């Protein structure tokens, strides 16, 4: 379940508050709109807003949903929202209050000089569902009770996760990127205009794979970056750029964050989840040492609770807010004027629901060669093409291949012809309290395009994942001539393509 506010017009405060649901056991099913509020502000009473949803869901849990002769049972899994919406739905104080943490009893400290609340504790007692409903921490709650407390089989603490879009992409990653580029962290050197120009040139020249819909923009537009741009920067570009602007210890500390987010973003790294939890703990504990005590805001503190959410709901993309944010864009397009907004949206939703889907539609099977024979669709959202941004992939035996062409051998088998690189190196090695992690453990490599290689032909089922490939500069970004580039290539996995 998810809620969020949706502003409609630049010249008006009118906004929509949709209630959305998604069926976890039907991953291909779309997000569905089950409730809608429209007003000049957010709903005044959470009981009126979410009460009917809770009543309906409790009834469905008792009776189930009938499909022919089959009755399907429903259970609430997670309530996904950003920080203000989470606090509103749960009836708690906001994230910037002293008792604002939703997962633990950490008490914030207000810095008068900075006009902000910081959270320094890393070992506070965790909250429990019983303690929440009994109001053990009275300062954590608003005077009223949330209707979600009446939702059967729902845990008020574990059921409200810190999800990736707001916790990582629009949270900690945004803070780090803006802080380093704008020079607000005291323990880091400020970037010179020439260094900023070098990095901006590198970002503009970066070409992400076809599966990534939003291209990178320079830091000049950083305040207009979307969440996916911060995500792409962190997962595929940051280690190539930021190491030149950090000391060895500071970069090792940043790697704790980078590696943890990388590990938690894929079930392919599930065996490393306990290590990622340790890395994140170290990152939060030592954050003031590198970035300053004044920057220990709630988003940084909340990293301590990510591992618990991942262990409960799976890899970060599985409970991300991205699917709901994308659906909100569709809802906004249904509004043509400022009158009878709810009626407009409801009418369009009914029209779409009434459209008959052809029963004899053709279902695509994969792998599938492209029509022009110049590439191959390994899956619906995984394509290999003979151009630099789309031709790098990893095999099941960890071979690094540059795609050249594909051909069909039979109705069930395709083969891929390419160049396999024999020599690769790690991009980094991170360590925390004796625990070592090489970039190669995360399938992150660095190769020389002119290095030793050989031609290979492999079956399609031997493909493990696709790489995001970046041409690395020939010199440090601190002394970079933007026109120069080397034959060195950075390779990072595109998570959703893991086979």
Short mmCIF file of C-alpha atoms in Angstrom, two decimals:
data_model
loop_
_atom_site.label_atom_id
_atom_site.label_comp_id
_atom_site.label_asym_id
_atom_site.label_seq_id
_atom_site.Cartn_x
_atom_site.Cartn_y
_atom_site.Cartn_z
CA UNK A 1 0.00 0.00 0.00
CA UNK A 2 1.17 3.51 -0.68
CA UNK A 3 0.02 7.10 -0.23
CA UNK A 4 1.57 10.36 -1.35
CA UNK A 5 0.56 13.92 -2.09
CA UNK A 6 0.34 14.94 -5.75
CA UNK A 7 0.34 18.69 -6.54
CA UNK A 8 -1.70 19.41 -9.66
CA UNK A 9 -1.10 22.98 -10.76
CA UNK A 10 1.67 25.56 -10.37
CA UNK A 11 -0.83 28.34 -9.71
CA UNK A 12 -2.95 26.50 -7.15
CA UNK A 13 -2.51 24.58 -3.88
CA UNK A 14 -5.02 21.95 -5.00
CA UNK A 15 -3.58 18.46 -4.61
CA UNK A 16 -4.51 14.80 -4.89
CA UNK A 17 -3.85 12.14 -2.27
CA UNK A 18 -4.31 8.74 -3.93
CA UNK A 19 -4.33 5.42 -2.07
CA UNK A 20 -2.52 2.82 -4.17
CA UNK A 21 -2.02 -0.92 -3.80
CA UNK A 22 0.18 -3.44 -5.54
CA UNK A 23 -0.08 -7.23 -5.27
CA UNK A 24 3.33 -8.57 -4.31
CA UNK A 25 2.59 -12.11 -5.45
CA UNK A 26 1.55 -10.80 -8.90
CA UNK A 27 4.67 -8.81 -9.88
CA UNK A 28 3.48 -8.30 -13.45
CA UNK A 29 0.17 -6.78 -12.32
CA UNK A 30 -0.07 -2.98 -12.39
CA UNK A 31 -0.44 -0.63 -9.43
CA UNK A 32 -4.13 -0.08 -8.66
CA UNK A 33 -5.95 3.01 -7.42
CA UNK A 34 -8.34 2.15 -4.57
CA UNK A 35 -8.98 5.56 -3.01
CA UNK A 36 -8.61 9.24 -3.86
CA UNK A 37 -8.80 12.50 -1.91
CA UNK A 38 -8.65 15.99 -3.42
CA UNK A 39 -8.33 19.27 -1.55
CA UNK A 40 -6.31 22.42 -0.99
CA UNK A 41 -4.23 20.63 1.67
CA UNK A 42 -3.57 17.06 2.69
CA UNK A 43 -6.50 15.22 4.36
CA UNK A 44 -7.27 16.78 7.71
CA UNK A 45 -8.16 13.55 9.50
CA UNK A 46 -6.22 10.36 8.86
CA UNK A 47 -9.23 8.35 10.12
CA UNK A 48 -11.46 9.64 7.32
CA UNK A 49 -8.70 9.10 4.77
CA UNK A 50 -7.49 5.59 5.66
CA UNK A 51 -10.36 4.28 7.80
CA UNK A 52 -12.43 2.92 4.87
CA UNK A 53 -9.33 1.20 3.45
CA UNK A 54 -8.68 -0.56 6.75
CA UNK A 55 -12.32 -1.66 7.07
CA UNK A 56 -12.38 -3.06 3.53
CA UNK A 57 -9.03 -4.81 3.93
CA UNK A 58 -10.05 -6.43 7.22
CA UNK A 59 -13.23 -7.71 5.61
CA UNK A 60 -11.28 -9.09 2.64
CA UNK A 61 -8.86 -10.81 5.02
CA UNK A 62 -11.80 -12.64 6.58
CA UNK A 63 -13.68 -13.56 3.40
CA UNK A 64 -10.92 -13.62 0.81
CA UNK A 65 -11.34 -12.82 -2.88
CA UNK A 66 -13.24 -15.35 -4.98
CA UNK A 67 -12.08 -16.16 -8.51
CA UNK A 68 -14.49 -18.79 -9.85
CA UNK A 69 -14.24 -21.70 -7.43
CA UNK A 70 -11.02 -20.46 -5.87
CA UNK A 71 -10.84 -18.20 -2.83
CA UNK A 72 -7.61 -16.21 -2.48
CA UNK A 73 -6.53 -14.92 0.91
CA UNK A 74 -5.10 -11.40 1.24
CA UNK A 75 -2.51 -10.20 3.73
CA UNK A 76 -1.07 -6.70 4.18
CA UNK A 77 2.66 -6.62 3.51
CA UNK A 78 4.08 -3.09 3.61
CA UNK A 79 3.02 0.53 3.73
CA UNK A 80 5.29 2.52 1.39
CA UNK A 81 5.55 6.31 1.55
CA UNK A 82 7.99 9.18 2.03
CA UNK A 83 8.82 10.50 5.51
CA UNK A 84 5.97 13.06 5.90
CA UNK A 85 3.36 10.62 4.57
CA UNK A 86 4.63 7.84 6.85
CA UNK A 87 4.30 10.04 9.91
CA UNK A 88 0.84 11.21 8.81
CA UNK A 89 -0.42 7.66 8.23
CA UNK A 90 1.00 6.34 11.53
CA UNK A 91 -0.04 9.34 13.62
CA UNK A 92 3.50 10.07 14.78
CA UNK A 93 5.68 13.17 14.98
CA UNK A 94 7.64 14.08 11.86
CA UNK A 95 11.12 12.85 11.00
CA UNK A 96 12.75 16.11 12.20
CA UNK A 97 11.31 15.84 15.73
CA UNK A 98 13.46 14.59 18.61
CA UNK A 99 11.48 11.32 18.81
CA UNK A 100 10.93 11.09 15.06
CA UNK A 101 12.68 7.79 14.24
CA UNK A 102 10.05 5.20 13.28
CA UNK A 103 12.23 2.18 14.05
CA UNK A 104 14.13 2.95 17.26
CA UNK A 105 13.95 5.08 20.39
CA UNK A 106 16.89 7.30 19.45
CA UNK A 107 16.35 10.85 20.75
CA UNK A 108 17.55 13.63 18.49
CA UNK A 109 19.53 16.68 19.54
CA UNK A 110 18.61 20.13 18.23
CA UNK A 111 21.49 22.25 17.00
CA UNK A 112 20.50 25.87 17.47
CA UNK A 113 23.35 27.14 15.32
CA UNK A 114 22.27 24.94 12.38
CA UNK A 115 18.52 25.01 13.03
CA UNK A 116 18.28 21.27 12.56
CA UNK A 117 17.77 18.03 14.47
CA UNK A 118 20.57 15.47 14.44
CA UNK A 119 20.52 11.79 15.48
CA UNK A 120 23.83 10.53 16.86
CA UNK A 121 22.85 7.29 18.60
CA UNK A 122 23.63 4.07 16.71
CA UNK A 123 22.56 1.54 19.36
CA UNK A 124 19.18 2.77 20.58
CA UNK A 125 16.51 0.24 21.57
CA UNK A 126 14.27 -0.85 18.70
CA UNK A 127 10.57 -0.07 18.76
CA UNK A 128 8.02 -2.91 18.81
CA UNK A 129 4.46 -3.23 17.55
CA UNK A 130 3.13 -3.76 21.08
CA UNK A 131 5.11 -0.82 22.43
CA UNK A 132 3.78 1.39 19.62
CA UNK A 133 0.14 0.51 20.30
CA UNK A 134 0.62 0.94 24.06
CA UNK A 135 2.22 4.39 23.58
CA UNK A 136 5.38 3.47 25.49
CA UNK A 137 7.18 6.48 23.95
CA UNK A 138 4.51 9.14 24.36
CA UNK A 139 6.59 11.83 22.68
CA UNK A 140 6.64 9.76 19.48
CA UNK A 141 2.87 9.95 18.94
CA UNK A 142 0.30 12.53 17.93
CA UNK A 143 -2.83 12.86 20.13
CA UNK A 144 -4.90 10.73 17.76
CA UNK A 145 -4.56 7.07 16.78
CA UNK A 146 -4.00 5.88 13.24
CA UNK A 147 -6.59 3.56 11.67
CA UNK A 148 -3.66 1.40 10.55
CA UNK A 149 -3.46 0.16 14.16
CA UNK A 150 -6.77 -1.63 13.50
CA UNK A 151 -5.44 -3.36 10.37
CA UNK A 152 -5.23 -7.08 11.11
CA UNK A 153 -1.94 -8.92 10.55
CA UNK A 154 -0.07 -5.64 10.15
CA UNK A 155 2.97 -4.64 12.18
CA UNK A 156 3.13 -0.89 12.76
CA UNK A 157 6.94 -0.94 12.97
CA UNK A 158 8.15 -3.66 10.61
CA UNK A 159 5.39 -3.01 8.08
CA UNK A 160 6.53 0.55 7.31
CA UNK A 161 9.97 0.27 5.67
CA UNK A 162 12.54 2.87 4.69
CA UNK A 163 12.46 2.31 0.93
CA UNK A 164 15.17 3.05 -1.63
CA UNK A 165 13.85 6.05 -3.56
CA UNK A 166 13.54 8.35 -0.54
CA UNK A 167 16.13 6.73 1.74
CA UNK A 168 18.98 6.39 -0.77
CA UNK A 169 18.37 8.23 -4.04
CA UNK A 170 16.54 11.32 -2.78
CA UNK A 171 18.07 10.99 0.67
CA UNK A 172 21.68 10.16 1.51
CA UNK A 173 22.98 10.07 -2.07
CA UNK A 174 21.50 13.50 -2.81
CA UNK A 175 23.05 14.90 0.38
CA UNK A 176 26.48 13.50 -0.43
CA UNK A 177 26.45 14.64 -4.06
CA UNK A 178 25.27 18.17 -3.33
CA UNK A 179 27.49 18.51 -0.27
CA UNK A 180 30.69 17.43 -2.03
CA UNK A 181 30.05 19.45 -5.20
CA UNK A 182 28.97 22.59 -3.34
CA UNK A 183 31.69 22.28 -0.68
CA UNK A 184 29.52 22.27 2.45
CA UNK A 185 31.48 19.47 4.17
CA UNK A 186 34.34 21.01 6.15
CA UNK A 187 36.66 18.00 5.96
CA UNK A 188 36.72 17.91 2.16
CA UNK A 189 38.50 20.28 -0.19
CA UNK A 190 36.26 22.47 -2.30
CA UNK A 191 36.23 21.67 -5.99
CA UNK A 192 37.77 24.31 -8.22
CA UNK A 193 35.84 25.61 -11.26
CA UNK A 194 38.18 23.62 -13.52
CA UNK A 195 37.58 20.42 -11.56
CA UNK A 196 33.82 20.95 -11.69
CA UNK A 197 34.02 21.50 -15.44
CA UNK A 198 36.01 18.27 -15.83
CA UNK A 199 33.44 16.23 -13.91
CA UNK A 200 30.53 17.86 -15.73
CA UNK A 201 32.12 17.06 -19.09
CA UNK A 202 32.57 13.45 -18.00
CA UNK A 203 28.92 13.17 -16.93
CA UNK A 204 27.63 14.63 -20.19
CA UNK A 205 29.74 12.21 -22.22
CA UNK A 206 28.55 9.22 -20.18
CA UNK A 207 26.15 7.01 -22.12
CA UNK A 208 24.06 4.66 -20.00
CA UNK A 209 22.54 1.45 -21.44
CA UNK A 210 19.27 1.53 -23.36
CA UNK A 211 17.42 0.03 -20.39
CA UNK A 212 18.12 3.21 -18.37
CA UNK A 213 15.56 5.70 -19.66
CA UNK A 214 16.99 8.88 -18.16
CA UNK A 215 20.44 10.06 -19.39
CA UNK A 216 22.92 11.73 -17.06
CA UNK A 217 23.02 15.50 -16.83
CA UNK A 218 25.85 17.61 -15.49
CA UNK A 219 26.00 18.85 -11.90
CA UNK A 220 24.89 22.26 -13.14
CA UNK A 221 21.38 20.79 -13.12
CA UNK A 222 21.85 18.90 -9.85
CA UNK A 223 18.91 20.61 -8.16
CA UNK A 224 16.70 19.36 -11.00
CA UNK A 225 18.00 15.79 -10.99
CA UNK A 226 15.39 13.07 -10.68
CA UNK A 227 15.81 10.21 -8.22
CA UNK A 228 16.91 7.86 -11.01
CA UNK A 229 19.81 10.20 -11.84
CA UNK A 230 21.09 10.07 -8.27
CA UNK A 231 20.69 6.30 -8.37
CA UNK A 232 22.63 5.98 -11.63
CA UNK A 233 25.36 8.26 -10.37
CA UNK A 234 25.85 6.33 -7.14
CA UNK A 235 25.73 2.81 -8.55
CA UNK A 236 27.67 3.30 -11.78
CA UNK A 237 29.66 6.56 -11.77
CA UNK A 238 30.47 7.65 -8.21
CA UNK A 239 33.44 5.35 -7.61
CA UNK A 240 35.11 6.64 -10.78
CA UNK A 241 34.64 10.31 -9.82
CA UNK A 242 34.66 10.70 -6.04
CA UNK A 243 37.86 8.76 -5.32
CA UNK A 244 39.83 11.66 -6.80
CA UNK A 245 38.31 14.11 -4.30
CA UNK A 246 38.69 12.02 -1.13
CA UNK A 247 41.53 10.83 1.05
CA UNK A 248 42.13 7.08 1.27
CA UNK A 249 40.27 6.76 4.59
CA UNK A 250 37.38 8.98 3.48
CA UNK A 251 36.95 7.00 0.26
CA UNK A 252 37.02 3.71 2.19
CA UNK A 253 34.28 5.17 4.40
CA UNK A 254 32.24 6.16 1.33
CA UNK A 255 32.72 2.63 -0.05
CA UNK A 256 30.86 1.31 3.01
CA UNK A 257 27.78 3.16 1.74
CA UNK A 258 28.32 2.36 -1.94
CA UNK A 259 28.91 -1.35 -1.33
CA UNK A 260 25.93 -1.69 1.02
CA UNK A 261 23.52 -0.06 -1.42
CA UNK A 262 24.92 -2.20 -4.25
CA UNK A 263 24.55 -5.40 -2.22
CA UNK A 264 21.04 -4.62 -0.99
CA UNK A 265 19.86 -3.82 -4.53
CA UNK A 266 20.05 -7.42 -5.75
CA UNK A 267 19.25 -10.91 -4.51
CA UNK A 268 22.33 -12.01 -6.48
CA UNK A 269 24.33 -10.59 -3.55
CA UNK A 270 22.09 -12.02 -0.82
CA UNK A 271 24.99 -13.97 0.69
CA UNK A 272 26.64 -10.59 1.38
CA UNK A 273 23.65 -8.97 3.13
CA UNK A 274 25.09 -9.53 6.65
CA UNK A 275 28.31 -7.83 5.56
CA UNK A 276 26.33 -4.93 4.07
CA UNK A 277 24.60 -4.45 7.42
CA UNK A 278 28.00 -4.19 9.11
CA UNK A 279 29.23 -1.74 6.46
CA UNK A 280 26.21 0.53 6.90
CA UNK A 281 26.61 0.50 10.67
CA UNK A 282 30.22 1.58 10.25
CA UNK A 283 29.23 4.28 7.76
CA UNK A 284 26.66 5.82 10.13
CA UNK A 285 28.85 5.49 13.23
CA UNK A 286 31.80 7.27 11.61
CA UNK A 287 29.78 9.70 9.49
CA UNK A 288 30.42 12.74 11.79
CA UNK A 289 34.17 12.13 11.60
CA UNK A 290 34.23 12.74 7.85
CA UNK A 291 31.18 14.88 7.08
CA UNK A 292 30.61 16.69 10.36
CA UNK A 293 28.28 16.21 13.32
CA UNK A 294 25.84 18.77 11.98
CA UNK A 295 25.03 16.51 9.00
CA UNK A 296 23.83 13.52 11.05
CA UNK A 297 20.26 14.07 9.91
CA UNK A 298 17.45 11.50 10.03
CA UNK A 299 18.17 10.07 6.56
CA UNK A 300 21.71 9.17 7.62
CA UNK A 301 20.53 7.66 10.92
CA UNK A 302 17.81 5.63 9.17
CA UNK A 303 20.47 3.70 7.25
CA UNK A 304 20.84 1.63 10.42
CA UNK A 305 17.40 0.15 9.82
CA UNK A 306 17.69 -0.68 6.11
CA UNK A 307 19.05 -4.19 6.70
CA UNK A 308 16.02 -5.12 8.79
CA UNK A 309 13.66 -4.00 6.02
CA UNK A 310 15.68 -5.87 3.37
CA UNK A 311 15.65 -9.08 5.41
CA UNK A 312 11.87 -8.79 5.70
CA UNK A 313 10.83 -7.62 2.22
CA UNK A 314 13.71 -8.66 -0.04
CA UNK A 315 16.09 -6.60 -2.16
CA UNK A 316 15.50 -2.84 -2.16
CA UNK A 317 13.76 -2.67 -5.60
CA UNK A 318 11.11 -5.14 -4.42
CA UNK A 319 9.54 -2.60 -2.03
CA UNK A 320 10.62 0.61 -3.71
CA UNK A 321 8.34 3.61 -4.20
CA UNK A 322 9.34 3.92 -7.86
CA UNK A 323 6.35 1.95 -9.15
CA UNK A 324 3.95 4.18 -7.20
CA UNK A 325 5.68 7.39 -8.27
CA UNK A 326 5.39 6.29 -11.90
CA UNK A 327 1.69 5.60 -11.44
CA UNK A 328 1.16 9.05 -9.94
CA UNK A 329 2.42 10.57 -13.19
CA UNK A 330 -0.32 8.66 -15.01
CA UNK A 331 -2.94 9.88 -12.53
CA UNK A 332 -1.83 13.48 -13.05
CA UNK A 333 -2.37 13.18 -16.82
CA UNK A 334 -6.00 12.27 -16.19
CA UNK A 335 -6.69 15.73 -14.70
CA UNK A 336 -7.71 18.19 -17.41
CA UNK A 337 -9.14 21.01 -15.26
CA UNK A 338 -9.40 22.08 -11.64
CA UNK A 339 -13.10 21.23 -11.24
CA UNK A 340 -14.43 17.78 -10.32
CA UNK A 341 -10.90 16.41 -10.20
CA UNK A 342 -11.81 13.16 -8.44
CA UNK A 343 -14.60 12.53 -10.95
CA UNK A 344 -12.19 13.04 -13.85
CA UNK A 345 -9.67 10.53 -12.50
CA UNK A 346 -12.29 7.98 -11.50
CA UNK A 347 -13.92 8.23 -14.93
CA UNK A 348 -10.67 7.64 -16.78
CA UNK A 349 -9.80 4.72 -14.51
CA UNK A 350 -13.16 3.10 -15.25
CA UNK A 351 -12.65 3.58 -18.98
CA UNK A 352 -9.27 1.89 -18.88
CA UNK A 353 -10.58 -0.97 -16.73
CA UNK A 354 -13.40 -1.61 -19.22
CA UNK A 355 -11.07 -1.99 -22.19
CA UNK A 356 -11.18 -5.57 -23.45
CA UNK A 357 -7.78 -7.21 -23.81
CA UNK A 358 -7.51 -9.42 -26.87
CA UNK A 359 -7.41 -13.08 -25.82
CA UNK A 360 -5.40 -14.05 -28.88
CA UNK A 361 -2.63 -11.51 -28.44
CA UNK A 362 0.86 -12.74 -29.23
CA UNK A 363 3.11 -13.31 -26.23
CA UNK A 364 6.76 -12.67 -26.95
CA UNK A 365 9.20 -15.43 -26.11
CA UNK A 366 12.82 -14.85 -25.19
CA UNK A 367 15.61 -14.81 -26.20
CA UNK A 368 14.57 -13.02 -29.40
CA UNK A 369 16.79 -11.66 -32.14
CA UNK A 370 16.16 -8.09 -33.23
CA UNK A 371 14.41 -7.70 -36.56
CA UNK A 372 17.50 -6.31 -38.26
CA UNK A 373 19.63 -9.08 -36.83
CA UNK A 374 21.97 -6.61 -35.14
CA UNK A 375 21.19 -7.54 -31.55
CA UNK A 376 19.37 -9.84 -29.17
CA UNK A 377 16.67 -9.37 -26.53
CA UNK A 378 17.77 -11.70 -23.74
CA UNK A 379 14.61 -10.75 -21.81
CA UNK A 380 11.97 -8.06 -22.28
CA UNK A 381 14.13 -5.50 -20.46
CA UNK A 382 17.61 -6.78 -21.33
CA UNK A 383 19.03 -6.12 -24.79
CA UNK A 384 22.51 -6.53 -26.26
CA UNK A 385 23.46 -4.35 -29.23
CA UNK A 386 26.74 -3.75 -31.11
CA UNK A 387 27.33 -0.28 -29.64
CA UNK A 388 29.55 0.64 -26.72
CA UNK A 389 26.83 1.31 -24.15
CA UNK A 390 24.90 -1.93 -24.87
CA UNK A 391 27.51 -4.57 -25.69
CA UNK A 392 29.12 -5.50 -22.38
CA UNK A 393 27.97 -8.47 -20.31
CA UNK A 394 29.10 -11.10 -17.79
CA UNK A 395 28.82 -14.86 -18.25
CA UNK A 396 27.87 -17.42 -15.64
CA UNK A 397 31.54 -18.38 -15.28
CA UNK A 398 32.41 -14.68 -14.76
CA UNK A 399 33.81 -14.04 -18.21
CA UNK A 400 33.74 -10.44 -19.46
CA UNK A 401 32.37 -10.30 -23.01
CA UNK A 402 32.02 -7.53 -25.59
CA UNK A 403 29.01 -8.36 -27.79
CA UNK A 404 29.40 -8.40 -31.58
CA UNK A 405 26.47 -10.35 -33.01
CA UNK A 406 23.92 -13.06 -32.24
CA UNK A 407 22.45 -15.89 -34.25
CA UNK A 408 19.68 -18.43 -33.77
CA UNK A 409 20.68 -22.08 -33.72
CA UNK A 410 17.24 -23.56 -33.06
CA UNK A 411 13.83 -22.49 -31.80
CA UNK A 412 15.12 -22.77 -28.22
CA UNK A 413 18.75 -21.76 -28.59
CA UNK A 414 20.59 -18.59 -29.58
CA UNK A 415 24.31 -18.03 -29.45
CA UNK A 416 26.22 -14.81 -28.92
CA UNK A 417 29.48 -14.02 -30.66
CA UNK A 418 31.82 -11.63 -28.93
CA UNK A 419 35.26 -10.83 -27.58
CA UNK A 420 36.26 -12.14 -24.17
CA UNK A 421 38.82 -10.16 -22.19
CA UNK A 422 41.38 -12.30 -20.40
CA UNK A 423 42.75 -9.70 -17.98
CA UNK A 424 40.72 -7.61 -15.53
CA UNK A 425 41.46 -5.83 -12.26
CA UNK A 426 39.41 -4.74 -9.28
CA UNK A 427 38.28 -1.13 -9.07
CA UNK A 428 38.54 -0.95 -5.29
CA UNK A 429 38.88 -2.92 -2.08
CA UNK A 430 36.88 -1.94 1.00
CA UNK A 431 37.58 -3.02 4.57
CA UNK A 432 35.82 -2.67 7.92
CA UNK A 433 37.17 -4.17 11.15
CA UNK A 434 39.08 -6.88 9.32
CA UNK A 435 36.33 -7.70 6.80
CA UNK A 436 37.59 -7.23 3.25
CA UNK A 437 35.43 -6.81 0.17
CA UNK A 438 36.81 -6.56 -3.35
CA UNK A 439 34.88 -4.90 -6.15
CA UNK A 440 35.11 -8.19 -8.02
CA UNK A 441 32.95 -9.78 -5.29
CA UNK A 442 30.22 -7.42 -6.54
CA UNK A 443 31.04 -8.11 -10.23
CA UNK A 444 32.60 -4.67 -10.61
CA UNK A 445 35.69 -4.71 -12.81
CA UNK A 446 38.16 -2.55 -14.69
CA UNK A 447 39.59 -3.68 -18.03
CA UNK A 448 41.84 -2.34 -20.78
CA UNK A 449 39.98 -2.35 -24.09
CA UNK A 450 43.31 -2.91 -25.84
CA UNK A 451 44.24 -5.77 -23.51
CA UNK A 452 44.53 -9.46 -24.25
CA UNK A 453 41.32 -10.93 -25.66
CA UNK A 454 39.93 -13.71 -27.83
CA UNK A 455 36.84 -14.44 -29.91
CA UNK A 456 34.18 -16.61 -28.29
CA UNK A 457 30.72 -17.97 -29.06
CA UNK A 458 28.49 -18.77 -26.10
CA UNK A 459 24.86 -19.92 -25.67
CA UNK A 460 22.34 -17.35 -24.49
CA UNK A 461 21.72 -19.21 -21.22
CA UNK A 462 25.35 -18.59 -20.21
CA UNK A 463 24.68 -14.84 -19.91
CA UNK A 464 24.65 -13.70 -16.27
CA UNK A 465 24.05 -9.95 -16.41
CA UNK A 466 24.63 -6.80 -18.43
CA UNK A 467 27.28 -4.20 -17.58
CA UNK A 468 27.15 -0.43 -17.46
CA UNK A 469 30.39 0.55 -19.21
CA UNK A 470 32.21 3.86 -18.68
CA UNK A 471 35.37 5.02 -20.40
CA UNK A 472 37.65 6.24 -17.64
CA UNK A 473 39.69 9.44 -18.01
CA UNK A 474 43.42 9.17 -18.55
CA UNK A 475 44.24 11.36 -15.54
CA UNK A 476 42.76 12.30 -12.19
CA UNK A 477 39.71 14.56 -12.25
CA UNK A 478 41.76 17.01 -10.23
CA UNK A 479 44.08 17.47 -13.23
CA UNK A 480 41.85 16.38 -16.07
CA UNK A 481 41.91 17.62 -19.63
CA UNK A 482 38.29 16.79 -20.60
CA UNK A 483 39.38 15.91 -24.15
CA UNK A 484 41.58 13.04 -23.01
CA UNK A 485 40.33 9.52 -22.33
CA UNK A 486 42.13 6.24 -21.86
CA UNK A 487 41.41 2.71 -23.01
CA UNK A 488 40.45 1.77 -19.44
CA UNK A 489 36.80 0.83 -18.96
CA UNK A 490 34.79 0.63 -15.75
CA UNK A 491 32.17 -2.16 -15.67
CA UNK A 492 29.36 -2.23 -13.09
CA UNK A 493 26.36 -4.62 -13.19
CA UNK A 494 22.90 -3.51 -14.26
CA UNK A 495 20.99 -5.15 -11.41
CA UNK A 496 17.67 -5.99 -13.03
CA UNK A 497 19.45 -8.01 -15.75
CA UNK A 498 20.82 -10.68 -13.39
CA UNK A 499 19.71 -14.04 -14.76
#
